[in-house]
Every structure is written in C-alpha cells, then in structure tokens.
mmCIF file of C-alpha atoms in Angstrom:
data_model
loop_
_atom_site.group_PDB
_atom_site.id
_atom_site.type_symbol
_atom_site.label_atom_id
_atom_site.label_comp_id
_atom_site.label_asym_id
_atom_site.label_seq_id
_atom_site.Cartn_x
_atom_site.Cartn_y
_atom_site.Cartn_z
ATOM 1 C CA MET A 1 120.530 181.206 131.317
ATOM 2 C CA ARG A 2 117.854 178.494 131.068
ATOM 3 C CA ARG A 3 117.685 176.415 134.227
ATOM 4 C CA THR A 4 117.904 172.598 133.892
ATOM 5 C CA GLU A 5 117.513 169.749 136.342
ATOM 6 C CA ARG A 6 115.063 171.638 138.528
ATOM 7 C CA LEU A 7 113.743 168.530 140.257
ATOM 8 C CA SER A 8 115.339 166.513 143.000
ATOM 9 C CA ALA A 9 114.777 162.875 143.851
ATOM 10 C CA LEU A 10 113.074 163.952 147.115
ATOM 11 C CA GLN A 11 110.742 166.324 145.292
ATOM 12 C CA VAL A 12 109.778 163.668 142.782
ATOM 13 C CA SER A 13 108.941 161.168 145.524
ATOM 14 C CA LYS A 14 106.858 163.668 147.547
ATOM 15 C CA THR A 15 105.083 165.566 144.773
ATOM 16 C CA THR A 16 101.360 164.766 144.618
ATOM 17 C CA ARG A 17 99.975 167.874 142.878
ATOM 18 C CA PRO A 18 98.465 166.859 139.508
ATOM 19 C CA GLY A 19 100.045 168.416 136.440
ATOM 20 C CA TYR A 20 103.383 168.630 134.628
ATOM 21 C CA HIS A 21 106.461 169.367 136.725
ATOM 22 C CA PRO A 22 109.424 170.438 134.546
ATOM 23 C CA ASP A 23 112.963 169.208 135.108
ATOM 24 C CA GLY A 24 114.386 170.969 132.063
ATOM 25 C CA ASN A 25 115.567 170.034 128.576
ATOM 26 C CA GLY A 26 112.085 168.757 127.705
ATOM 27 C CA LEU A 27 111.756 166.310 130.638
ATOM 28 C CA TYR A 28 108.625 166.503 132.805
ATOM 29 C CA LEU A 29 107.205 164.554 135.688
ATOM 30 C CA GLN A 30 103.510 163.992 135.028
ATOM 31 C CA VAL A 31 101.213 163.448 137.993
ATOM 32 C CA ILE A 32 97.565 162.517 137.397
ATOM 33 C CA SER A 33 94.616 162.830 139.766
ATOM 34 C CA SER A 34 94.950 159.211 140.952
ATOM 35 C CA GLY A 35 98.470 160.003 142.159
ATOM 36 C CA ALA A 36 100.245 157.907 139.488
ATOM 37 C CA LYS A 37 103.473 159.430 138.192
ATOM 38 C CA SER A 38 105.242 159.068 134.847
ATOM 39 C CA TRP A 39 107.968 160.709 132.777
ATOM 40 C CA ILE A 40 107.172 162.806 129.704
ATOM 41 C CA PHE A 41 109.482 164.203 127.029
ATOM 42 C CA ARG A 42 108.233 167.243 125.129
ATOM 43 C CA TYR A 43 109.883 168.577 121.983
ATOM 44 C CA THR A 44 109.169 170.750 118.953
ATOM 45 C CA ARG A 45 109.847 169.567 115.407
ATOM 46 C CA ASN A 46 108.978 171.384 112.178
ATOM 47 C CA GLY A 47 107.003 173.924 114.155
ATOM 48 C CA ARG A 48 104.816 171.335 115.882
ATOM 49 C CA GLU A 49 104.895 170.315 119.525
ATOM 50 C CA HIS A 50 105.112 166.608 120.380
ATOM 51 C CA GLN A 51 104.955 164.606 123.551
ATOM 52 C CA MET A 52 106.177 161.070 124.241
ATOM 53 C CA GLY A 53 106.147 158.924 127.353
ATOM 54 C CA LEU A 54 109.413 157.748 128.867
ATOM 55 C CA GLY A 55 108.028 155.309 131.383
ATOM 56 C CA SER A 56 106.580 155.146 134.864
ATOM 57 C CA PHE A 57 108.203 156.757 137.925
ATOM 58 C CA SER A 58 107.857 153.395 139.671
ATOM 59 C CA THR A 59 110.097 151.883 136.972
ATOM 60 C CA PHE A 60 112.574 154.657 136.190
ATOM 61 C CA SER A 61 114.269 156.930 138.705
ATOM 62 C CA LEU A 62 114.905 160.620 138.060
ATOM 63 C CA ALA A 63 118.461 159.883 136.941
ATOM 64 C CA GLU A 64 117.295 157.172 134.539
ATOM 65 C CA ALA A 65 114.560 159.454 133.165
ATOM 66 C CA ARG A 66 117.197 162.112 132.439
ATOM 67 C CA GLU A 67 119.273 159.517 130.514
ATOM 68 C CA ARG A 68 116.245 158.502 128.459
ATOM 69 C CA ALA A 69 115.433 162.150 127.698
ATOM 70 C CA LEU A 70 119.053 162.723 126.662
ATOM 71 C CA ALA A 71 118.792 159.838 124.171
ATOM 72 C CA GLN A 72 115.779 161.534 122.551
ATOM 73 C CA ARG A 73 117.578 164.882 122.321
ATOM 74 C CA LYS A 74 120.445 163.138 120.544
ATOM 75 C CA LEU A 75 118.023 161.746 117.996
ATOM 76 C CA LEU A 76 116.665 165.255 117.412
ATOM 77 C CA ALA A 77 120.192 166.585 116.998
ATOM 78 C CA ASP A 78 120.824 163.943 114.313
ATOM 79 C CA GLY A 79 117.673 164.968 112.441
ATOM 80 C CA HIS A 80 115.404 162.136 113.585
ATOM 81 C CA ASP A 81 111.915 162.347 115.050
ATOM 82 C CA PRO A 82 111.937 160.346 118.346
ATOM 83 C CA LEU A 83 108.311 159.267 117.978
ATOM 84 C CA THR A 84 108.892 158.034 114.403
ATOM 85 C CA VAL A 85 111.974 156.119 115.503
ATOM 86 C CA ARG A 86 109.993 154.480 118.303
ATOM 87 C CA ARG A 87 107.093 153.495 116.015
ATOM 88 C CA GLU A 88 109.486 151.972 113.486
ATOM 89 C CA ALA A 89 111.276 150.022 116.207
ATOM 90 C CA LEU A 90 107.985 148.663 117.541
ATOM 91 C CA ALA A 91 106.844 147.683 114.050
ATOM 92 C CA GLN A 92 110.145 145.898 113.411
ATOM 93 C CA ALA A 93 109.860 144.075 116.718
ATOM 94 C CA ARG A 94 106.325 142.965 115.839
ATOM 95 C CA ASN A 95 107.520 141.731 112.439
ATOM 96 C CA HIS A 96 110.328 139.766 114.045
ATOM 97 C CA ALA A 97 107.888 138.242 116.506
ATOM 98 C CA ALA A 98 105.543 137.280 113.669
ATOM 99 C CA ASN A 99 108.436 135.712 111.756
ATOM 100 C CA ASP A 100 109.826 133.883 114.754
ATOM 101 C CA ILE A 101 108.435 130.446 113.898
ATOM 102 C CA SER A 102 110.037 127.209 114.992
ATOM 103 C CA PHE A 103 111.805 124.747 112.718
ATOM 104 C CA ASP A 104 108.994 122.233 113.340
ATOM 105 C CA ASP A 105 106.397 124.784 112.235
ATOM 106 C CA ALA A 106 108.464 125.672 109.163
ATOM 107 C CA ALA A 107 108.800 121.994 108.260
ATOM 108 C CA ALA A 108 105.049 121.441 108.645
ATOM 109 C CA ALA A 109 104.313 124.479 106.486
ATOM 110 C CA TYR A 110 106.782 123.333 103.810
ATOM 111 C CA ILE A 111 105.248 119.854 103.638
ATOM 112 C CA ALA A 112 101.719 121.276 103.494
ATOM 113 C CA ALA A 113 102.729 123.577 100.640
ATOM 114 C CA ASN A 114 104.387 120.850 98.583
ATOM 115 C CA GLU A 115 102.715 117.497 99.301
ATOM 116 C CA ALA A 116 99.986 118.046 96.694
ATOM 117 C CA GLY A 117 102.695 117.857 94.042
ATOM 118 C CA TRP A 118 104.340 114.742 95.464
ATOM 119 C CA LYS A 119 103.633 111.307 94.061
ATOM 120 C CA SER A 120 101.883 109.844 97.079
ATOM 121 C CA SER A 121 100.925 110.435 100.695
ATOM 122 C CA LYS A 122 103.636 107.925 101.598
ATOM 123 C CA HIS A 123 106.281 110.419 100.442
ATOM 124 C CA ALA A 124 104.873 113.113 102.735
ATOM 125 C CA ASP A 125 104.753 110.626 105.616
ATOM 126 C CA GLN A 126 108.433 109.821 105.053
ATOM 127 C CA TRP A 127 109.270 113.514 105.265
ATOM 128 C CA ARG A 128 107.358 113.908 108.512
ATOM 129 C CA THR A 129 108.842 110.773 110.045
ATOM 130 C CA THR A 130 112.497 111.520 109.317
ATOM 131 C CA LEU A 131 112.257 115.148 110.445
ATOM 132 C CA LYS A 132 110.325 114.224 113.592
ATOM 133 C CA THR A 133 112.706 111.388 114.480
ATOM 134 C CA TYR A 134 116.020 113.116 113.901
ATOM 135 C CA ALA A 135 115.623 116.906 113.529
ATOM 136 C CA SER A 136 112.862 117.756 115.997
ATOM 137 C CA PRO A 137 114.641 116.560 119.183
ATOM 138 C CA VAL A 138 117.621 118.787 118.376
ATOM 139 C CA MET A 139 116.159 121.938 116.856
ATOM 140 C CA GLY A 140 112.429 121.487 116.355
ATOM 141 C CA HIS A 141 111.491 123.969 119.094
ATOM 142 C CA LEU A 142 114.057 126.593 118.061
ATOM 143 C CA PRO A 143 113.254 129.572 115.816
ATOM 144 C CA VAL A 144 114.050 128.559 112.260
ATOM 145 C CA ALA A 145 116.193 131.687 111.958
ATOM 146 C CA ARG A 146 118.567 130.285 114.590
ATOM 147 C CA VAL A 147 119.325 127.013 112.819
ATOM 148 C CA ASP A 148 123.021 127.019 111.972
ATOM 149 C CA THR A 149 125.658 124.590 110.726
ATOM 150 C CA ALA A 150 126.432 123.297 114.213
ATOM 151 C CA LEU A 151 122.788 122.315 114.746
ATOM 152 C CA VAL A 152 122.509 120.666 111.338
ATOM 153 C CA LEU A 153 125.622 118.615 112.089
ATOM 154 C CA ARG A 154 124.211 117.600 115.488
ATOM 155 C CA VAL A 155 121.241 116.149 113.615
ATOM 156 C CA ILE A 156 122.913 114.290 110.765
ATOM 157 C CA GLN A 157 126.439 113.505 111.951
ATOM 158 C CA PRO A 158 125.459 110.691 114.370
ATOM 159 C CA ILE A 159 123.868 108.685 111.523
ATOM 160 C CA TRP A 160 126.017 109.807 108.598
ATOM 161 C CA THR A 161 128.106 106.627 108.510
ATOM 162 C CA THR A 162 125.629 104.152 110.019
ATOM 163 C CA LYS A 163 122.471 105.159 108.130
ATOM 164 C CA SER A 164 123.976 106.969 105.182
ATOM 165 C CA GLU A 165 120.919 106.848 102.909
ATOM 166 C CA THR A 166 118.612 108.161 105.627
ATOM 167 C CA ALA A 167 121.133 110.818 106.641
ATOM 168 C CA SER A 168 121.535 112.018 103.067
ATOM 169 C CA ARG A 169 117.793 112.339 102.567
ATOM 170 C CA LEU A 170 117.428 114.030 105.943
ATOM 171 C CA ARG A 171 120.083 116.606 105.042
ATOM 172 C CA GLY A 172 118.304 117.368 101.776
ATOM 173 C CA ARG A 173 114.981 117.756 103.544
ATOM 174 C CA ILE A 174 116.421 120.135 106.122
ATOM 175 C CA GLU A 175 117.990 122.140 103.284
ATOM 176 C CA SER A 176 114.616 122.395 101.526
ATOM 177 C CA VAL A 177 112.830 123.541 104.688
ATOM 178 C CA LEU A 178 115.469 126.212 105.349
ATOM 179 C CA ASP A 179 115.355 127.412 101.725
ATOM 180 C CA TRP A 180 111.572 127.725 102.034
ATOM 181 C CA ALA A 181 111.974 129.666 105.298
ATOM 182 C CA ARG A 182 114.402 132.094 103.661
ATOM 183 C CA VAL A 183 112.053 132.740 100.727
ATOM 184 C CA GLN A 184 109.192 133.324 103.179
ATOM 185 C CA GLY A 185 111.267 135.864 105.104
ATOM 186 C CA TYR A 186 111.728 133.750 108.228
ATOM 187 C CA ARG A 187 115.524 133.620 107.987
ATOM 188 C CA GLU A 188 118.432 135.210 106.130
ATOM 189 C CA GLY A 189 121.853 134.207 104.875
ATOM 190 C CA GLU A 190 123.327 131.013 103.484
ATOM 191 C CA ASN A 191 121.698 127.633 103.981
ATOM 192 C CA PRO A 192 123.654 125.715 106.664
ATOM 193 C CA ALA A 193 122.401 122.365 105.329
ATOM 194 C CA ARG A 194 123.846 122.953 101.860
ATOM 195 C CA TRP A 195 126.150 120.136 100.759
ATOM 196 C CA ARG A 196 128.169 121.541 97.868
ATOM 197 C CA GLY A 197 130.825 123.946 99.022
ATOM 198 C CA HIS A 198 129.738 123.644 102.643
ATOM 199 C CA LEU A 199 128.969 120.393 104.472
ATOM 200 C CA GLU A 200 131.096 118.460 101.978
ATOM 201 C CA GLN A 201 134.056 120.133 103.661
ATOM 202 C CA THR A 202 133.082 118.585 107.014
ATOM 203 C CA LEU A 203 131.452 115.231 106.242
ATOM 204 C CA PRO A 204 132.857 112.423 104.093
ATOM 205 C CA ALA A 205 131.047 111.711 100.836
ATOM 206 C CA ARG A 206 128.265 109.185 101.312
ATOM 207 C CA SER A 207 129.772 106.954 98.629
ATOM 208 C CA LYS A 208 132.901 106.587 100.773
ATOM 209 C CA VAL A 209 131.250 105.667 104.051
ATOM 210 C CA ALA A 210 128.587 103.217 102.957
ATOM 211 C CA LYS A 211 128.220 100.744 100.159
ATOM 212 C CA ALA A 212 125.024 100.755 98.132
ATOM 213 C CA GLU A 213 122.532 98.283 99.532
ATOM 214 C CA HIS A 214 120.905 96.331 96.727
ATOM 215 C CA LEU A 215 117.561 94.684 97.374
ATOM 216 C CA PRO A 216 117.744 90.874 97.283
ATOM 217 C CA ALA A 217 116.928 89.666 93.767
ATOM 218 C CA LEU A 218 116.111 86.279 92.308
ATOM 219 C CA PRO A 219 118.853 84.900 90.020
ATOM 220 C CA TRP A 220 117.582 85.231 86.466
ATOM 221 C CA ARG A 221 118.114 81.545 85.681
ATOM 222 C CA ASP A 222 115.531 80.695 88.403
ATOM 223 C CA ILE A 223 112.714 82.925 87.153
ATOM 224 C CA GLY A 224 110.925 80.176 85.184
ATOM 225 C CA THR A 225 110.618 77.862 88.185
ATOM 226 C CA PHE A 226 109.580 80.784 90.385
ATOM 227 C CA MET A 227 106.858 81.883 87.966
ATOM 228 C CA ALA A 228 105.415 78.372 87.849
ATOM 229 C CA GLU A 229 105.184 78.367 91.660
ATOM 230 C CA LEU A 230 103.745 81.887 91.690
ATOM 231 C CA ARG A 231 100.991 81.007 89.219
ATOM 232 C CA ALA A 232 99.939 78.186 91.503
ATOM 233 C CA MET A 233 99.178 80.750 94.222
ATOM 234 C CA ALA A 234 95.622 82.008 94.561
ATOM 235 C CA GLY A 235 94.574 85.582 95.163
ATOM 236 C CA MET A 236 94.808 89.109 93.785
ATOM 237 C CA SER A 237 98.236 89.742 95.347
ATOM 238 C CA ALA A 238 99.828 86.869 93.420
ATOM 239 C CA LEU A 239 98.426 88.277 90.172
ATOM 240 C CA ALA A 240 99.885 91.685 91.023
ATOM 241 C CA VAL A 241 103.341 90.180 91.578
ATOM 242 C CA GLU A 242 103.060 88.317 88.258
ATOM 243 C CA LEU A 243 102.304 91.555 86.380
ATOM 244 C CA ILE A 244 105.157 93.331 88.170
ATOM 245 C CA ILE A 245 107.520 90.640 86.915
ATOM 246 C CA LEU A 246 106.153 90.510 83.362
ATOM 247 C CA THR A 247 106.318 94.297 82.929
ATOM 248 C CA ALA A 248 109.520 94.912 84.967
ATOM 249 C CA THR A 249 107.766 97.847 86.616
ATOM 250 C CA ARG A 250 107.896 99.189 90.156
ATOM 251 C CA THR A 251 105.530 97.895 92.824
ATOM 252 C CA SER A 252 103.598 101.135 93.263
ATOM 253 C CA GLU A 253 103.140 101.517 89.509
ATOM 254 C CA VAL A 254 101.239 98.217 89.416
ATOM 255 C CA LEU A 255 99.359 98.470 92.707
ATOM 256 C CA LEU A 256 97.980 101.917 91.823
ATOM 257 C CA ALA A 257 97.136 101.006 88.221
ATOM 258 C CA GLN A 258 93.579 101.654 87.017
ATOM 259 C CA TRP A 259 91.804 99.931 84.164
ATOM 260 C CA LYS A 260 91.608 103.162 82.171
ATOM 261 C CA GLU A 261 95.404 103.103 81.780
ATOM 262 C CA PHE A 262 95.308 99.871 79.732
ATOM 263 C CA ASP A 263 94.568 99.509 76.042
ATOM 264 C CA LEU A 264 94.359 95.770 75.458
ATOM 265 C CA ASN A 265 93.721 96.263 71.738
ATOM 266 C CA LEU A 266 97.035 98.114 71.331
ATOM 267 C CA ALA A 267 98.672 95.895 73.957
ATOM 268 C CA GLN A 268 99.893 98.949 75.862
ATOM 269 C CA TRP A 269 99.803 100.258 79.397
ATOM 270 C CA THR A 270 100.299 104.000 79.844
ATOM 271 C CA ILE A 271 101.485 104.937 83.332
ATOM 272 C CA PRO A 272 100.801 108.624 84.174
ATOM 273 C CA ALA A 273 103.753 110.887 84.880
ATOM 274 C CA GLY A 274 102.562 111.433 88.440
ATOM 275 C CA ARG A 275 103.269 107.806 89.347
ATOM 276 C CA MET A 276 106.652 107.576 87.667
ATOM 277 C CA LYS A 277 109.921 108.150 89.511
ATOM 278 C CA ALA A 278 111.206 110.291 86.631
ATOM 279 C CA ALA A 279 107.876 112.214 86.536
ATOM 280 C CA ARG A 280 107.406 111.359 82.839
ATOM 281 C CA GLU A 281 104.624 109.306 81.256
ATOM 282 C CA HIS A 282 105.779 105.763 80.520
ATOM 283 C CA VAL A 283 104.248 103.432 77.926
ATOM 284 C CA VAL A 284 104.720 99.740 78.692
ATOM 285 C CA PRO A 285 104.302 97.287 75.785
ATOM 286 C CA LEU A 286 102.352 94.266 77.011
ATOM 287 C CA SER A 287 103.487 90.746 76.187
ATOM 288 C CA GLU A 288 101.004 88.060 75.249
ATOM 289 C CA GLN A 289 101.284 86.638 78.781
ATOM 290 C CA ALA A 290 100.572 90.029 80.385
ATOM 291 C CA LEU A 291 97.635 90.588 78.039
ATOM 292 C CA ARG A 292 96.191 87.198 78.914
ATOM 293 C CA LEU A 293 96.478 87.902 82.648
ATOM 294 C CA LEU A 294 94.756 91.284 82.303
ATOM 295 C CA ALA A 295 92.078 90.051 79.907
ATOM 296 C CA ASN A 296 91.098 87.272 82.301
ATOM 297 C CA MET A 297 90.982 89.709 85.222
ATOM 298 C CA MET A 298 88.911 92.180 83.230
ATOM 299 C CA ALA A 299 86.444 89.498 82.177
ATOM 300 C CA ASP A 300 86.019 88.302 85.757
ATOM 301 C CA ARG A 301 85.522 91.836 87.030
ATOM 302 C CA GLN A 302 83.092 92.746 84.262
ATOM 303 C CA GLU A 303 81.041 89.661 85.051
ATOM 304 C CA THR A 304 80.823 90.805 88.658
ATOM 305 C CA LEU A 305 79.776 94.321 87.583
ATOM 306 C CA ASP A 306 77.116 92.917 85.260
ATOM 307 C CA ALA A 307 75.704 90.931 88.165
ATOM 308 C CA GLN A 308 75.678 94.067 90.296
ATOM 309 C CA SER A 309 73.869 96.049 87.605
ATOM 310 C CA GLU A 310 70.984 93.597 87.844
ATOM 311 C CA THR A 311 70.535 94.747 91.427
ATOM 312 C CA GLU A 312 70.770 98.410 90.307
ATOM 313 C CA ILE A 313 74.294 98.909 91.665
ATOM 314 C CA GLU A 314 76.205 100.993 89.148
ATOM 315 C CA SER A 315 79.983 100.918 88.827
ATOM 316 C CA ASP A 316 82.530 102.119 86.253
ATOM 317 C CA LEU A 317 85.270 99.581 85.569
ATOM 318 C CA SER A 318 87.586 102.171 83.987
ATOM 319 C CA GLU A 319 87.850 104.141 87.233
ATOM 320 C CA GLU A 320 88.679 101.091 89.337
ATOM 321 C CA TYR A 321 92.016 99.894 90.555
ATOM 322 C CA VAL A 322 93.065 96.730 88.745
ATOM 323 C CA PHE A 323 94.304 95.094 91.914
ATOM 324 C CA ARG A 324 91.573 95.807 94.434
ATOM 325 C CA GLY A 325 91.448 94.991 98.097
ATOM 326 C CA PRO A 326 88.297 93.916 99.971
ATOM 327 C CA LYS A 327 87.048 97.496 100.298
ATOM 328 C CA GLY A 328 87.710 98.512 96.705
ATOM 329 C CA GLN A 329 90.961 100.298 97.442
ATOM 330 C CA HIS A 330 94.249 99.294 95.875
ATOM 331 C CA LEU A 331 96.346 96.589 97.511
ATOM 332 C CA SER A 332 98.901 97.750 100.056
ATOM 333 C CA ASN A 333 102.650 97.696 99.488
ATOM 334 C CA MET A 334 102.789 94.709 101.831
ATOM 335 C CA ALA A 335 100.709 92.552 99.473
ATOM 336 C CA GLY A 336 103.659 91.334 97.428
ATOM 337 C CA LEU A 337 105.751 90.721 100.518
ATOM 338 C CA GLN A 338 103.017 88.519 101.943
ATOM 339 C CA VAL A 339 102.934 86.472 98.735
ATOM 340 C CA LEU A 340 106.689 85.878 98.934
ATOM 341 C CA LYS A 341 106.322 84.980 102.598
ATOM 342 C CA ARG A 342 103.664 82.369 101.802
ATOM 343 C CA MET A 343 105.969 80.964 99.140
ATOM 344 C CA GLY A 344 108.797 80.714 101.662
ATOM 345 C CA ARG A 345 110.932 83.164 99.666
ATOM 346 C CA ALA A 346 112.287 85.542 102.289
ATOM 347 C CA ASP A 347 115.498 85.617 100.251
ATOM 348 C CA VAL A 348 114.061 87.925 97.569
ATOM 349 C CA THR A 349 112.023 91.137 97.332
ATOM 350 C CA VAL A 350 109.359 92.226 94.882
ATOM 351 C CA HIS A 351 111.387 95.220 93.739
ATOM 352 C CA GLY A 352 114.331 92.909 93.177
ATOM 353 C CA PHE A 353 112.597 91.376 90.154
ATOM 354 C CA ARG A 354 113.598 94.480 88.197
ATOM 355 C CA SER A 355 117.201 93.494 88.833
ATOM 356 C CA THR A 356 116.392 89.935 87.756
ATOM 357 C CA PHE A 357 115.043 91.309 84.480
ATOM 358 C CA ARG A 358 118.039 93.610 84.023
ATOM 359 C CA ASP A 359 120.537 90.810 84.649
ATOM 360 C CA TRP A 360 118.722 88.453 82.252
ATOM 361 C CA ALA A 361 118.511 91.064 79.489
ATOM 362 C CA GLY A 362 122.134 92.151 79.871
ATOM 363 C CA GLU A 363 123.717 88.734 80.271
ATOM 364 C CA SER A 364 121.725 86.441 78.013
ATOM 365 C CA THR A 365 120.200 88.542 75.224
ATOM 366 C CA GLY A 366 121.379 90.731 72.391
ATOM 367 C CA HIS A 367 118.968 93.560 73.152
ATOM 368 C CA ALA A 368 120.616 96.981 73.151
ATOM 369 C CA ARG A 369 121.428 98.570 76.482
ATOM 370 C CA GLU A 370 119.356 101.697 75.782
ATOM 371 C CA VAL A 371 116.327 99.514 75.010
ATOM 372 C CA ILE A 372 116.744 97.655 78.310
ATOM 373 C CA GLU A 373 117.178 100.882 80.283
ATOM 374 C CA HIS A 374 114.157 102.428 78.600
ATOM 375 C CA ALA A 375 112.089 99.365 79.486
ATOM 376 C CA LEU A 376 113.014 99.993 83.129
ATOM 377 C CA ALA A 377 112.148 103.713 82.736
ATOM 378 C CA HIS A 378 115.700 104.600 83.710
ATOM 379 C CA GLN A 379 117.281 107.893 82.739
ATOM 380 C CA LEU A 380 120.440 107.330 80.737
ATOM 381 C CA ALA A 381 123.511 108.511 82.628
ATOM 382 C CA ASP A 382 125.194 109.682 79.416
ATOM 383 C CA LYS A 383 123.472 112.989 78.588
ATOM 384 C CA ALA A 384 124.659 112.920 74.985
ATOM 385 C CA GLU A 385 123.224 109.440 74.528
ATOM 386 C CA ALA A 386 119.984 110.454 76.222
ATOM 387 C CA ALA A 387 119.639 113.506 73.969
ATOM 388 C CA TYR A 388 120.242 111.385 70.881
ATOM 389 C CA GLN A 389 117.797 108.692 71.948
ATOM 390 C CA ARG A 390 114.643 110.754 72.310
ATOM 391 C CA GLY A 391 112.152 108.144 71.050
ATOM 392 C CA THR A 392 110.323 105.584 73.142
ATOM 393 C CA LEU A 393 111.833 102.587 71.299
ATOM 394 C CA LEU A 394 108.385 101.021 71.610
ATOM 395 C CA ALA A 395 108.770 98.388 68.888
ATOM 396 C CA LYS A 396 112.131 97.229 70.211
ATOM 397 C CA ARG A 397 110.864 97.228 73.786
ATOM 398 C CA LYS A 398 107.843 95.174 72.731
ATOM 399 C CA ALA A 399 110.182 92.504 71.361
ATOM 400 C CA LEU A 400 112.248 92.636 74.549
ATOM 401 C CA MET A 401 109.240 92.241 76.840
ATOM 402 C CA GLN A 402 107.889 89.334 74.791
ATOM 403 C CA ASP A 403 111.267 87.585 74.996
ATOM 404 C CA TRP A 404 111.247 88.124 78.758
ATOM 405 C CA ALA A 405 107.726 86.744 79.166
ATOM 406 C CA ASN A 406 108.631 83.704 77.073
ATOM 407 C CA TYR A 407 111.692 83.115 79.221
ATOM 408 C CA CYS A 408 109.547 83.400 82.374
ATOM 409 C CA ASP A 409 107.347 80.604 80.977
ATOM 410 C CA SER A 410 110.252 78.161 80.979
ATOM 411 C CA SER A 411 110.565 76.204 84.251
ATOM 412 C CA SER A 412 113.869 74.578 83.308
ATOM 413 C CA VAL A 413 117.189 75.975 84.485
ATOM 414 C CA GLN A 414 118.785 77.682 81.543
ATOM 415 C CA GLY A 415 122.296 78.867 81.036
ATOM 416 C CA PRO A 416 123.930 81.103 78.485
#
C-alpha cells in the first residue's frame, strides 16, 4: 500500500537538506540551497508530468498545504488540468482589474467619446458640471460596475422635487454613462438609472412635482416701443438682440452665425443642422428690416476689411462671425443680457422674445399654426400632421416674418 503523509510538522520545520521531500499524493516540500522552503504539487496528465507551486512554507503550514494539494487532486478527478485552471483564473482576475474603472473615469471617457458630436463645448461643460456636482460625491470613486439603484437614488432623490429639470437631466446623463460602460464591458445587467419600468416606480413624474418654468417674456403689445428703445442703443450686442427678435431665433443661433450662412440676394439665412436644437438645417426668410440691418453691418465690415487690405492684412468676410467681439470671436451668451440690463429691463430675457413672437402670431394674426411653429423651428407634436407637412413653408413663413417685422416697427400700443 502506497504510504501518504510521510512528513510531520517537526520534520518540515527542521529539514534543511536541499531537494524534494515527498509527503504523498503528489505533495512535496521543496528546499533550495538558500534554505527557503515551499510546497510543490506534482501530477501526471495525458502522459506528461507537471509541477505547480502551492505557496511558501512561511505562509502555509503542512496541514494547509495538504488541503491545497487535495483541491488540485479534485480538479484532476473532474477532468481539469490544475495549471490551466489557475492560468484562466489569473487571466480573469487581470481582466476584472483592467475593467474596474470608477464612475468618474467612465463619465470622463463617455464625454470624451461623444462631445465632438455635440452642438457646443457648453453642452459638454454642462455634463461635466452636473455629474461632478451631484454624482461624484456619492459614487464617483466607486467602480462603475458597483453602481446600483440605491446609489442612483442617493444622487437624484434629494433634488428631484426642488430642482426637477436638473435632476431629470442628471438621471439621463447617468443612464447614458452606465449604458456606455455596459457596451464597453465594464458592467453587466440592467441600467439602474433607467426611468421607464424602473425609477418611475419609485419617483413621482417630473410633471407632477414641478411646474414648467417659462422664461420671462415681453408682452407682445409692447414690442414696438421696446424695439424703438433697443435701436437707440449703440454696440454690436444691441444689433444681435435686434436680429434675434426679427428672426425669432435662439440666442446661440445668432451669436454663432457667420456671414457665409446669409444670402442677402435671396433674403435667406441658412442655419446649419449642427447649431439647431432639432439637428436639422433651418432656412430663415429675412424681412426687409432684417436685410437692412445685415446689409448695413456687412457694408461697415467690408469697409474695414478694404482698409486693412491696403496695409496688406488679408481677411475673408465669409468666414467671420457676424457679431464679433473685440478679439474676433463671437459675442458671449451674456451679451444680450447686458443689453437688457443697460436698458433697465431685468423683467425679460432674450430667449423670451421667441414667446413674444409666438403670442403675437397666435393671438393677433391669421397665420396658420404649422407656419408659426415652423418659423420657430419647432417639431410638431402631432406626428401625423408633421408627416403630412414635410415642406419648409418658406413662402408663408416669409409673409409671417415680414408681418412680424412691420409690427415691431410700430411704437404705439396695439390691441386686437
């Protein structure tokens, strides 16, 4: 009968002779010339002899070494190669370690991968700010794979009813980061930030906890008097606000406009899809008043460029921003606000002039609703209506915008 467990704890501690000292069942005590001792498991598989280390004697006692050797024999009995199992386990552990990135790192990687396709750097900054302010303190340092529903709720629940718009956007941004992490292999399972069928069961709908906050808008009957006061203001910012009003466009669409987008002969302004909220190109018909404003600005700028060319300074007007700051860059988003502040009109906002236009068109004109909505570059809520109305309604919108500009020229209070 084959003898097993030949060694004793005393023998193991006192043995100093270099070599392999068998205990039985494939377990050996290895002693090297320096005196260091370790445990070795030897086995034969498919006719080949193999040897694997089971750890140092200073770490594992004889009894523990026997348990570790027994675990390897069980693997062999089940048809597995112990060395292969160990290599696979180490590789899996390395993969997990490589995939163990934090939520903050995942968020940064998501933003870096997507910001080139976003409309402006401001959008990316908003992502970074909201995630840093609200998500990072709670789960930023944690592995993204460990983010669960409880953590998501800890982030958004405190502001869900007090800052509902921010909370809603924050939830969506967390959901996007976690979806990206899953696709990249950094996490598995359902997205804990998902609203439909998940968080909607825990949090009240945003529409029920907070009323929509509308930006302060000028009453439409006051627009004529306001425009007269605005046109008395000097400076590029006042001209920008005037064009925003005349075209009923968004602030960023005007401030980022370049001369190459305007065709004064056709009386049209084509805003690229990349600057539009709906990500679709938008053609704005220009009223006579808007054309006059732009033509005067273009003439002034061209005169300046002609003077520069005499001193051998070359410049291309088409590539320039229409509303330029001192250093040639476009005006900041604060430009319009500063104009209103100088006018003593803290009661209104620049964006609110779109509402002024919408109220005027809806309450005092006979222009069709779809024409008005198209002028504002709004998507029609009724999908059937939107599918039917595929054209740009350019001719009808041109008439609408001219009526609006004419109304803006009147400084008297008008009623229906």
